[in-house]
Amino acid sequence: MDFEFNGAQQMTRELFSGFSEKEVKPLAAEVDEEERFPYEQ
Amino acid sequence: MGIPIPQEYGGQGCDTLTYVLCVEELSKACGTTGVIVSAHTSLCCDPIMKYGTNDQKAKYLPALAAGKSIGAFGLTEPGAGTDASGQQTKAVLAGDHYILNGSKIFITNAGPAAIYVVFAMTDKSKGIKGISAFIVEKGFAGFSVGKKELKMGIRGSSTCELVFENCKVPKENLLGQEGKGFAIAMSTLDGGRIGIAAQALGIAQGALDETVKYVKERKQFGKSLSAFQNTQFKLADMKTQIEAARLLVYQAAKAKDKGGRYSTEAAMAKLFAAETAMSVTTQCVQLFGGYGYTRDYPVERMMRDAKITGIYEGTSEVQRMVISSSVLK
């Protein structure tokens, strides 16, 4: 099976990865600790 | 929040593989965020896209796609988990409305969610063929969100009870036809399992990434942990397991986009990815030693988050039932 990403998939993956690293990761520990739903800031 | 929702309803109109990549990337950093997006997309947006009337789609999808409304899915009851035929929640048609009575438990996104796809018995005598699906808005009279569960992991996601006390649901909020609820629930869960498999995959990859950083930095007996063959072999095994899980998850995503049934592919992806997540995070905590057991490092949280992936949207045992039934047919 071929899982090579097309251009759009590759681009969105990079977008998600950047968002996750920049916006999600810094909050992950406190969201867990405080049992807080991570509404968009 | 609207990755697979068509552009005409304000979504991105992307395929399932792109959606899987999103849940995977989010879950690398935070399992909570992964499941919020997975439940919203797979369990609420998807059935409305697939079974909704044009009016229902126009009414609900734009807000869901924009993330203005969060979605949830209400199937599980205290006495009816995977065995959905034991549904006690009832819906009775009275004029222009269905009247719902009963309760649901363990509902992901309940509370923050504004839109709920809910299942109830419209004809108890017909068993699973008497189940129907409804779109319930948070503000409907007689609907309330009950007790919030305190959980081991994915602690930022809200998991609550739903309570229906003579809840009035407009007739036009019936999703699909009367009696088709069970089929809608099962097909929706097939898609949901791909989302959870992607979450498990992301958690495993996130834990491995953290561990690779740590074993290069941490020194014992005068050398870094990465110089020990035990560490190297563990990293090799984990990397291999994760890649195998990734192939199964992407294969299931491709099978969903091809159309037709993909229950077995989804079940295999979820089973293998969930077991990979638990095994990998446990080994990562071990490689971190005492620090791995503390909240100074994220692998402790990742191990707690991993556990649920083998439980919700069908336990690993249920996935085995699905897979073996296709093997034996």
CSV table of C-alpha atoms in Angstrom, one decimal:
chain,number,residue,atom,x,y,z
A,1,MET,CA,0.0,0.0,0.0
A,2,ASP,CA,1.3,3.5,-0.9
A,3,PHE,CA,1.1,6.1,1.8
A,4,GLU,CA,3.0,8.8,0.1
A,5,PHE,CA,1.3,12.1,1.0
A,6,ASN,CA,0.1,14.4,-1.7
A,7,GLY,CA,1.0,18.1,-1.6
A,8,ALA,CA,-2.1,19.1,0.3
A,9,GLN,CA,-1.7,16.3,2.9
A,10,GLN,CA,2.0,17.2,3.4
A,11,MET,CA,1.2,20.9,3.8
A,12,THR,CA,-1.7,20.3,6.3
A,13,ARG,CA,0.5,17.9,8.2
A,14,GLU,CA,3.1,20.5,8.7
A,15,LEU,CA,0.4,23.0,9.7
A,16,PHE,CA,-1.0,20.7,12.3
A,17,SER,CA,2.5,19.8,13.6
A,18,GLY,CA,3.4,23.5,14.0
A,19,PHE,CA,0.1,24.3,15.7
A,20,SER,CA,0.5,21.3,18.0
A,21,GLU,CA,4.0,22.2,19.0
A,22,LYS,CA,3.3,25.9,19.4
A,23,GLU,CA,-0.2,26.1,20.8
A,24,VAL,CA,-1.1,22.7,22.3
A,25,LYS,CA,2.1,21.4,23.9
A,26,PRO,CA,2.7,24.3,26.3
A,27,LEU,CA,-0.8,23.8,27.8
A,28,ALA,CA,-0.8,20.0,27.9
A,29,ALA,CA,0.5,19.6,31.5
A,30,GLU,CA,-1.8,22.2,33.0
A,31,VAL,CA,-4.9,21.1,31.2
A,32,ASP,CA,-4.2,17.6,32.7
A,33,GLU,CA,-3.4,18.9,36.2
A,34,GLU,CA,-6.4,21.2,36.4
A,35,GLU,CA,-8.8,19.0,34.5
A,36,ARG,CA,-9.5,22.0,32.4
A,37,PHE,CA,-11.2,21.8,29.0
A,38,PRO,CA,-8.7,23.5,26.6
A,39,TYR,CA,-11.0,26.1,25.0
A,40,GLU,CA,-9.4,28.2,22.3
A,41,GLN,CA,-7.4,31.0,24.0
B,1,MET,CA,-12.6,21.4,13.8
B,2,GLY,CA,-14.2,20.9,10.3
B,3,ILE,CA,-11.4,19.0,8.5
B,4,PRO,CA,-13.7,16.5,6.6
B,5,ILE,CA,-16.7,18.8,6.4
B,6,PRO,CA,-17.4,20.0,2.8
B,7,GLN,CA,-16.4,23.5,2.0
B,8,GLU,CA,-20.0,24.5,1.2
B,9,TYR,CA,-20.7,24.1,4.9
B,10,GLY,CA,-17.5,26.0,6.0
B,11,GLY,CA,-15.2,23.0,6.5
B,12,GLN,CA,-12.0,22.2,4.8
B,13,GLY,CA,-13.4,19.2,2.8
B,14,CYS,CA,-10.3,17.1,3.4
B,15,ASP,CA,-10.0,13.3,3.3
B,16,THR,CA,-9.8,10.9,6.2
B,17,LEU,CA,-6.0,10.6,6.0
B,18,THR,CA,-5.7,14.3,6.5
B,19,TYR,CA,-8.0,14.1,9.5
B,20,VAL,CA,-6.0,11.3,10.9
B,21,LEU,CA,-2.8,13.3,10.5
B,22,CYS,CA,-4.4,16.1,12.5
B,23,VAL,CA,-5.5,13.9,15.4
B,24,GLU,CA,-2.0,12.2,15.4
B,25,GLU,CA,-0.1,15.5,15.5
B,26,LEU,CA,-2.3,17.0,18.3
B,27,SER,CA,-2.1,13.8,20.3
B,28,LYS,CA,1.7,13.8,20.1
B,29,ALA,CA,1.6,16.8,22.4
B,30,CYS,CA,-1.7,16.3,24.2
B,31,GLY,CA,-4.1,13.3,24.3
B,32,THR,CA,-6.9,15.4,25.6
B,33,THR,CA,-6.9,17.7,22.6
B,34,GLY,CA,-6.7,14.7,20.3
B,35,VAL,CA,-9.8,13.1,21.7
B,36,ILE,CA,-11.8,16.4,21.8
B,37,VAL,CA,-11.2,16.7,18.0
B,38,SER,CA,-11.8,13.0,17.4
B,39,ALA,CA,-15.1,12.8,19.2
B,40,HIS,CA,-16.3,16.1,17.7
B,41,THR,CA,-15.4,15.1,14.2
B,42,SER,CA,-15.9,11.4,14.0
B,43,LEU,CA,-18.9,11.0,16.3
B,44,CYS,CA,-20.9,14.2,15.7
B,45,CYS,CA,-19.9,15.9,12.4
B,46,ASP,CA,-19.6,12.6,10.5
B,47,PRO,CA,-23.1,11.2,11.2
B,48,ILE,CA,-24.7,14.5,10.4
B,49,MET,CA,-22.7,14.7,7.2
B,50,LYS,CA,-23.6,11.2,6.3
B,51,TYR,CA,-27.2,10.8,7.4
B,52,GLY,CA,-28.4,14.4,7.9
B,53,THR,CA,-31.0,16.1,5.7
B,54,ASN,CA,-30.0,19.2,3.7
B,55,ASP,CA,-31.7,21.3,6.3
B,56,GLN,CA,-29.9,19.6,9.2
B,57,LYS,CA,-26.6,20.0,7.5
B,58,ALA,CA,-27.2,23.6,6.8
B,59,LYS,CA,-28.3,24.2,10.3
B,60,TYR,CA,-25.6,22.4,12.2
B,61,LEU,CA,-22.5,21.9,10.1
B,62,PRO,CA,-21.2,25.5,9.7
B,63,ALA,CA,-21.0,26.1,13.5
B,64,LEU,CA,-19.4,22.7,14.0
B,65,ALA,CA,-16.9,23.3,11.2
B,66,ALA,CA,-15.9,26.7,12.7
B,67,GLY,CA,-15.5,25.2,16.2
B,68,LYS,CA,-18.2,27.6,17.4
B,69,SER,CA,-20.2,24.6,18.5
B,70,ILE,CA,-18.5,21.5,19.8
B,71,GLY,CA,-20.1,18.1,19.1
B,72,ALA,CA,-20.7,15.0,21.1
B,73,PHE,CA,-22.2,11.5,20.8
B,74,GLY,CA,-24.6,9.9,23.3
B,75,LEU,CA,-24.9,6.1,23.0
B,76,THR,CA,-23.5,4.5,26.2
B,77,GLU,CA,-25.8,3.9,29.1
B,78,PRO,CA,-25.2,2.5,32.6
B,79,GLY,CA,-26.6,-0.9,31.4
B,80,ALA,CA,-25.7,-0.7,27.7
B,81,GLY,CA,-22.1,-0.2,26.6
B,82,THR,CA,-21.1,-2.0,23.5
B,83,ASP,CA,-24.2,-4.0,23.8
B,84,ALA,CA,-26.3,-1.1,22.6
B,85,SER,CA,-29.4,-3.3,22.3
B,86,GLY,CA,-29.9,-2.7,26.0
B,87,GLN,CA,-30.8,0.9,25.5
B,88,GLN,CA,-33.2,2.2,28.1
B,89,THR,CA,-33.6,5.8,26.9
B,90,LYS,CA,-36.9,6.2,25.2
B,91,ALA,CA,-38.2,8.6,22.6
B,92,VAL,CA,-42.0,8.9,22.0
B,93,LEU,CA,-43.4,10.9,19.2
B,94,ALA,CA,-46.1,13.4,20.4
B,95,GLY,CA,-47.2,15.7,17.7
B,96,ASP,CA,-44.3,17.8,16.4
B,97,HIS,CA,-41.9,16.6,18.9
B,98,TYR,CA,-40.2,13.4,20.3
B,99,ILE,CA,-40.2,13.2,24.0
B,100,LEU,CA,-36.9,11.7,25.3
B,101,ASN,CA,-36.5,10.2,28.8
B,102,GLY,CA,-33.5,8.4,30.2
B,103,SER,CA,-29.8,9.0,30.7
B,104,LYS,CA,-26.4,8.4,29.1
B,105,ILE,CA,-23.0,8.0,30.7
B,106,PHE,CA,-19.3,8.5,29.8
B,107,ILE,CA,-20.1,11.1,27.1
B,108,THR,CA,-17.0,12.7,25.7
B,109,ASN,CA,-17.2,16.5,25.3
B,110,ALA,CA,-20.5,16.6,27.3
B,111,GLY,CA,-20.7,20.0,28.9
B,112,PRO,CA,-18.7,22.1,26.5
B,113,ALA,CA,-20.6,20.5,23.6
B,114,ALA,CA,-23.5,22.4,22.1
B,115,ILE,CA,-24.7,19.6,19.7
B,116,TYR,CA,-25.3,16.0,20.7
B,117,VAL,CA,-26.1,13.0,18.4
B,118,VAL,CA,-28.2,10.9,20.8
B,119,PHE,CA,-29.7,7.4,20.5
B,120,ALA,CA,-33.0,6.3,22.0
B,121,MET,CA,-35.5,3.5,21.6
B,122,THR,CA,-38.5,4.6,19.5
B,123,ASP,CA,-39.9,1.0,19.5
B,124,LYS,CA,-38.6,-1.3,22.3
B,125,SER,CA,-40.4,-4.3,20.8
B,126,LYS,CA,-38.1,-4.3,17.8
B,127,GLY,CA,-34.8,-4.5,19.8
B,128,ILE,CA,-31.9,-2.9,18.0
B,129,LYS,CA,-34.2,-2.2,15.0
B,130,GLY,CA,-36.2,0.1,17.4
B,131,ILE,CA,-33.3,2.4,18.1
B,132,SER,CA,-33.3,5.9,16.4
B,133,ALA,CA,-30.8,8.7,16.3
B,134,PHE,CA,-31.5,12.4,17.2
B,135,ILE,CA,-29.7,15.7,17.0
B,136,VAL,CA,-30.1,17.3,20.4
B,137,GLU,CA,-29.1,20.9,21.2
B,138,LYS,CA,-27.7,21.8,24.6
B,139,GLY,CA,-30.6,24.3,25.1
B,140,PHE,CA,-33.5,21.9,24.5
B,141,ALA,CA,-35.9,21.9,27.4
B,142,GLY,CA,-35.6,18.8,29.6
B,143,PHE,CA,-32.0,18.2,28.6
B,144,SER,CA,-29.2,18.6,31.1
B,145,VAL,CA,-25.6,17.5,31.7
B,146,GLY,CA,-25.1,15.5,34.9
B,147,LYS,CA,-22.1,14.2,36.9
B,148,LYS,CA,-18.6,14.8,35.5
B,149,GLU,CA,-16.3,11.9,35.8
B,150,LEU,CA,-12.9,12.2,37.4
B,151,LYS,CA,-10.5,10.3,35.2
B,152,MET,CA,-7.0,8.6,35.2
B,153,GLY,CA,-6.0,10.3,31.9
B,154,ILE,CA,-7.3,12.6,29.2
B,155,ARG,CA,-8.2,14.7,32.2
B,156,GLY,CA,-8.8,17.9,30.3
B,157,SER,CA,-11.5,16.3,28.2
B,158,SER,CA,-15.0,16.5,29.7
B,159,THR,CA,-16.7,13.2,30.3
B,160,CYS,CA,-20.3,13.5,31.8
B,161,GLU,CA,-23.7,12.0,32.2
B,162,LEU,CA,-26.5,13.2,30.0
B,163,VAL,CA,-30.0,13.4,31.5
B,164,PHE,CA,-33.3,13.6,29.5
B,165,GLU,CA,-36.4,14.4,31.5
B,166,ASN,CA,-39.3,14.8,29.1
B,167,CYS,CA,-36.8,16.4,26.8
B,168,LYS,CA,-38.6,17.9,23.7
B,169,VAL,CA,-36.8,17.2,20.5
B,170,PRO,CA,-38.4,18.6,17.3
B,171,LYS,CA,-39.5,16.0,14.9
B,172,GLU,CA,-37.2,17.3,12.2
B,173,ASN,CA,-34.2,16.5,14.4
B,174,LEU,CA,-34.6,12.8,13.9
B,175,LEU,CA,-31.3,11.8,12.2
B,176,GLY,CA,-31.8,9.3,9.4
B,177,GLN,CA,-35.0,7.2,9.6
B,178,GLU,CA,-36.8,5.8,12.6
B,179,GLY,CA,-35.3,2.4,13.5
B,180,LYS,CA,-32.0,3.1,11.8
B,181,GLY,CA,-30.2,4.3,14.9
B,182,PHE,CA,-28.3,1.1,15.6
B,183,ALA,CA,-26.9,1.0,12.0
B,184,ILE,CA,-26.0,4.7,12.3
B,185,ALA,CA,-24.3,4.2,15.6
B,186,MET,CA,-22.2,1.2,14.4
B,187,SER,CA,-21.1,2.9,11.2
B,188,THR,CA,-20.3,6.0,13.1
B,189,LEU,CA,-18.2,4.1,15.6
B,190,ASP,CA,-16.2,2.5,12.7
B,191,GLY,CA,-15.1,6.0,11.8
B,192,GLY,CA,-14.6,6.9,15.5
B,193,ARG,CA,-12.2,4.0,15.9
B,194,ILE,CA,-9.9,5.4,13.2
B,195,GLY,CA,-9.8,8.7,15.2
B,196,ILE,CA,-9.0,7.0,18.4
B,197,ALA,CA,-6.4,4.8,16.7
B,198,ALA,CA,-4.8,8.1,15.4
B,199,GLN,CA,-4.9,9.4,19.0
B,200,ALA,CA,-3.2,6.3,20.3
B,201,LEU,CA,-0.6,6.5,17.5
B,202,GLY,CA,0.1,10.2,18.4
B,203,ILE,CA,0.5,9.5,22.1
B,204,ALA,CA,3.0,6.7,21.3
B,205,GLN,CA,5.0,8.8,18.9
B,206,GLY,CA,5.0,11.8,21.4
B,207,ALA,CA,6.3,9.5,24.2
B,208,LEU,CA,9.0,8.1,22.0
B,209,ASP,CA,10.1,11.6,20.9
B,210,GLU,CA,10.4,12.7,24.5
B,211,THR,CA,12.3,9.6,25.4
B,212,VAL,CA,14.8,10.0,22.5
B,213,LYS,CA,15.6,13.5,23.8
B,214,TYR,CA,16.0,12.3,27.4
B,215,VAL,CA,18.2,9.3,26.8
B,216,LYS,CA,20.7,11.4,24.9
B,217,GLU,CA,21.0,13.9,27.7
B,218,ARG,CA,20.8,11.7,30.8
B,219,LYS,CA,24.1,10.2,32.0
B,220,GLN,CA,24.6,7.2,34.2
B,221,PHE,CA,27.8,5.3,34.9
B,222,GLY,CA,29.7,7.9,32.9
B,223,LYS,CA,27.8,7.6,29.7
B,224,SER,CA,24.5,8.7,28.2
B,225,LEU,CA,21.6,6.3,28.5
B,226,SER,CA,21.5,6.1,24.7
B,227,ALA,CA,24.9,4.4,24.8
B,228,PHE,CA,23.5,1.4,26.5
B,229,GLN,CA,22.3,-1.5,24.3
B,230,ASN,CA,19.2,-2.0,26.4
B,231,THR,CA,18.1,1.5,25.6
B,232,GLN,CA,19.0,1.1,21.9
B,233,PHE,CA,17.0,-2.1,21.6
B,234,LYS,CA,14.0,-0.7,23.4
B,235,LEU,CA,14.0,2.3,21.0
B,236,ALA,CA,14.3,0.0,18.0
B,237,ASP,CA,11.3,-2.1,19.2
B,238,MET,CA,9.2,0.9,20.0
B,239,LYS,CA,10.0,2.6,16.6
B,240,THR,CA,9.1,-0.6,14.8
B,241,GLN,CA,5.8,-1.0,16.7
B,242,ILE,CA,4.8,2.6,16.1
B,243,GLU,CA,5.5,2.3,12.3
B,244,ALA,CA,3.4,-0.8,12.1
B,245,ALA,CA,0.6,0.9,14.0
B,246,ARG,CA,0.9,3.9,11.6
B,247,LEU,CA,0.5,1.7,8.5
B,248,LEU,CA,-2.6,0.1,10.0
B,249,VAL,CA,-4.1,3.5,10.9
B,250,TYR,CA,-3.4,5.1,7.5
B,251,GLN,CA,-4.7,1.9,5.8
B,252,ALA,CA,-8.0,2.2,7.7
B,253,ALA,CA,-8.2,5.9,6.7
B,254,LYS,CA,-7.7,5.0,3.1
B,255,ALA,CA,-10.3,2.2,3.3
B,256,LYS,CA,-12.9,4.7,4.7
B,257,ASP,CA,-12.3,7.1,1.9
B,258,LYS,CA,-12.7,4.3,-0.7
B,259,GLY,CA,-16.3,3.7,0.5
B,260,GLY,CA,-17.8,0.4,1.4
B,261,ARG,CA,-17.3,-1.3,4.8
B,262,TYR,CA,-14.1,-0.8,6.7
B,263,SER,CA,-15.1,-2.2,10.1
B,264,THR,CA,-12.2,-4.7,10.2
B,265,GLU,CA,-9.6,-2.3,9.1
B,266,ALA,CA,-10.8,0.2,11.7
B,267,ALA,CA,-10.8,-2.4,14.5
B,268,MET,CA,-7.3,-3.7,13.6
B,269,ALA,CA,-6.0,-0.2,13.6
B,270,LYS,CA,-7.5,0.7,16.9
B,271,LEU,CA,-6.6,-2.6,18.6
B,272,PHE,CA,-2.9,-2.4,17.5
B,273,ALA,CA,-2.5,1.3,18.0
B,274,ALA,CA,-4.0,1.2,21.5
B,275,GLU,CA,-1.8,-1.7,22.6
B,276,THR,CA,1.2,0.0,21.0
B,277,ALA,CA,0.4,3.3,22.9
B,278,MET,CA,0.2,1.4,26.2
B,279,SER,CA,3.3,-0.7,25.7
B,280,VAL,CA,5.4,2.2,24.3
B,281,THR,CA,4.4,4.7,27.1
B,282,THR,CA,5.1,2.1,29.8
B,283,GLN,CA,8.6,1.4,28.4
B,284,CYS,CA,9.2,5.2,28.1
B,285,VAL,CA,8.4,5.7,31.7
B,286,GLN,CA,10.8,2.9,32.6
B,287,LEU,CA,13.6,4.4,30.5
B,288,PHE,CA,13.1,7.7,32.4
B,289,GLY,CA,13.5,5.9,35.7
B,290,GLY,CA,12.3,7.8,38.8
B,291,TYR,CA,11.8,11.0,36.7
B,292,GLY,CA,9.4,9.1,34.4
B,293,TYR,CA,7.1,8.6,37.4
B,294,THR,CA,7.0,12.3,38.3
B,295,ARG,CA,5.0,15.1,36.6
B,296,ASP,CA,8.3,16.8,35.8
B,297,TYR,CA,8.2,15.0,32.5
B,298,PRO,CA,5.3,14.4,30.2
B,299,VAL,CA,5.7,10.6,29.8
B,300,GLU,CA,3.8,10.0,33.1
B,301,ARG,CA,0.7,11.8,31.6
B,302,MET,CA,1.1,10.1,28.3
B,303,MET,CA,1.0,6.7,30.0
B,304,ARG,CA,-2.2,7.6,31.8
B,305,ASP,CA,-3.7,9.0,28.5
B,306,ALA,CA,-2.7,5.9,26.6
B,307,LYS,CA,-4.8,3.5,28.8
B,308,ILE,CA,-8.2,4.9,27.6
B,309,THR,CA,-7.5,4.2,23.9
B,310,GLY,CA,-7.9,0.5,24.6
B,311,ILE,CA,-11.2,1.1,26.4
B,312,TYR,CA,-13.4,3.7,24.8
B,313,GLU,CA,-15.3,3.4,21.4
B,314,GLY,CA,-15.1,-0.4,21.9
B,315,THR,CA,-12.5,-2.1,24.2
B,316,SER,CA,-9.6,-4.0,22.7
B,317,GLU,CA,-11.7,-7.1,23.4
B,318,VAL,CA,-14.5,-5.7,21.3
B,319,GLN,CA,-12.1,-5.0,18.5
B,320,ARG,CA,-11.0,-8.6,18.6
B,321,MET,CA,-14.7,-9.7,18.3
B,322,VAL,CA,-15.1,-7.5,15.2
B,323,ILE,CA,-11.9,-8.8,13.6
B,324,SER,CA,-12.5,-12.4,14.4
B,325,SER,CA,-16.1,-12.3,13.1
B,326,SER,CA,-14.7,-11.2,9.7
B,327,VAL,CA,-12.0,-13.9,9.8
B,328,LEU,CA,-14.5,-16.6,10.6
B,329,LYS,CA,-17.3,-15.5,8.2
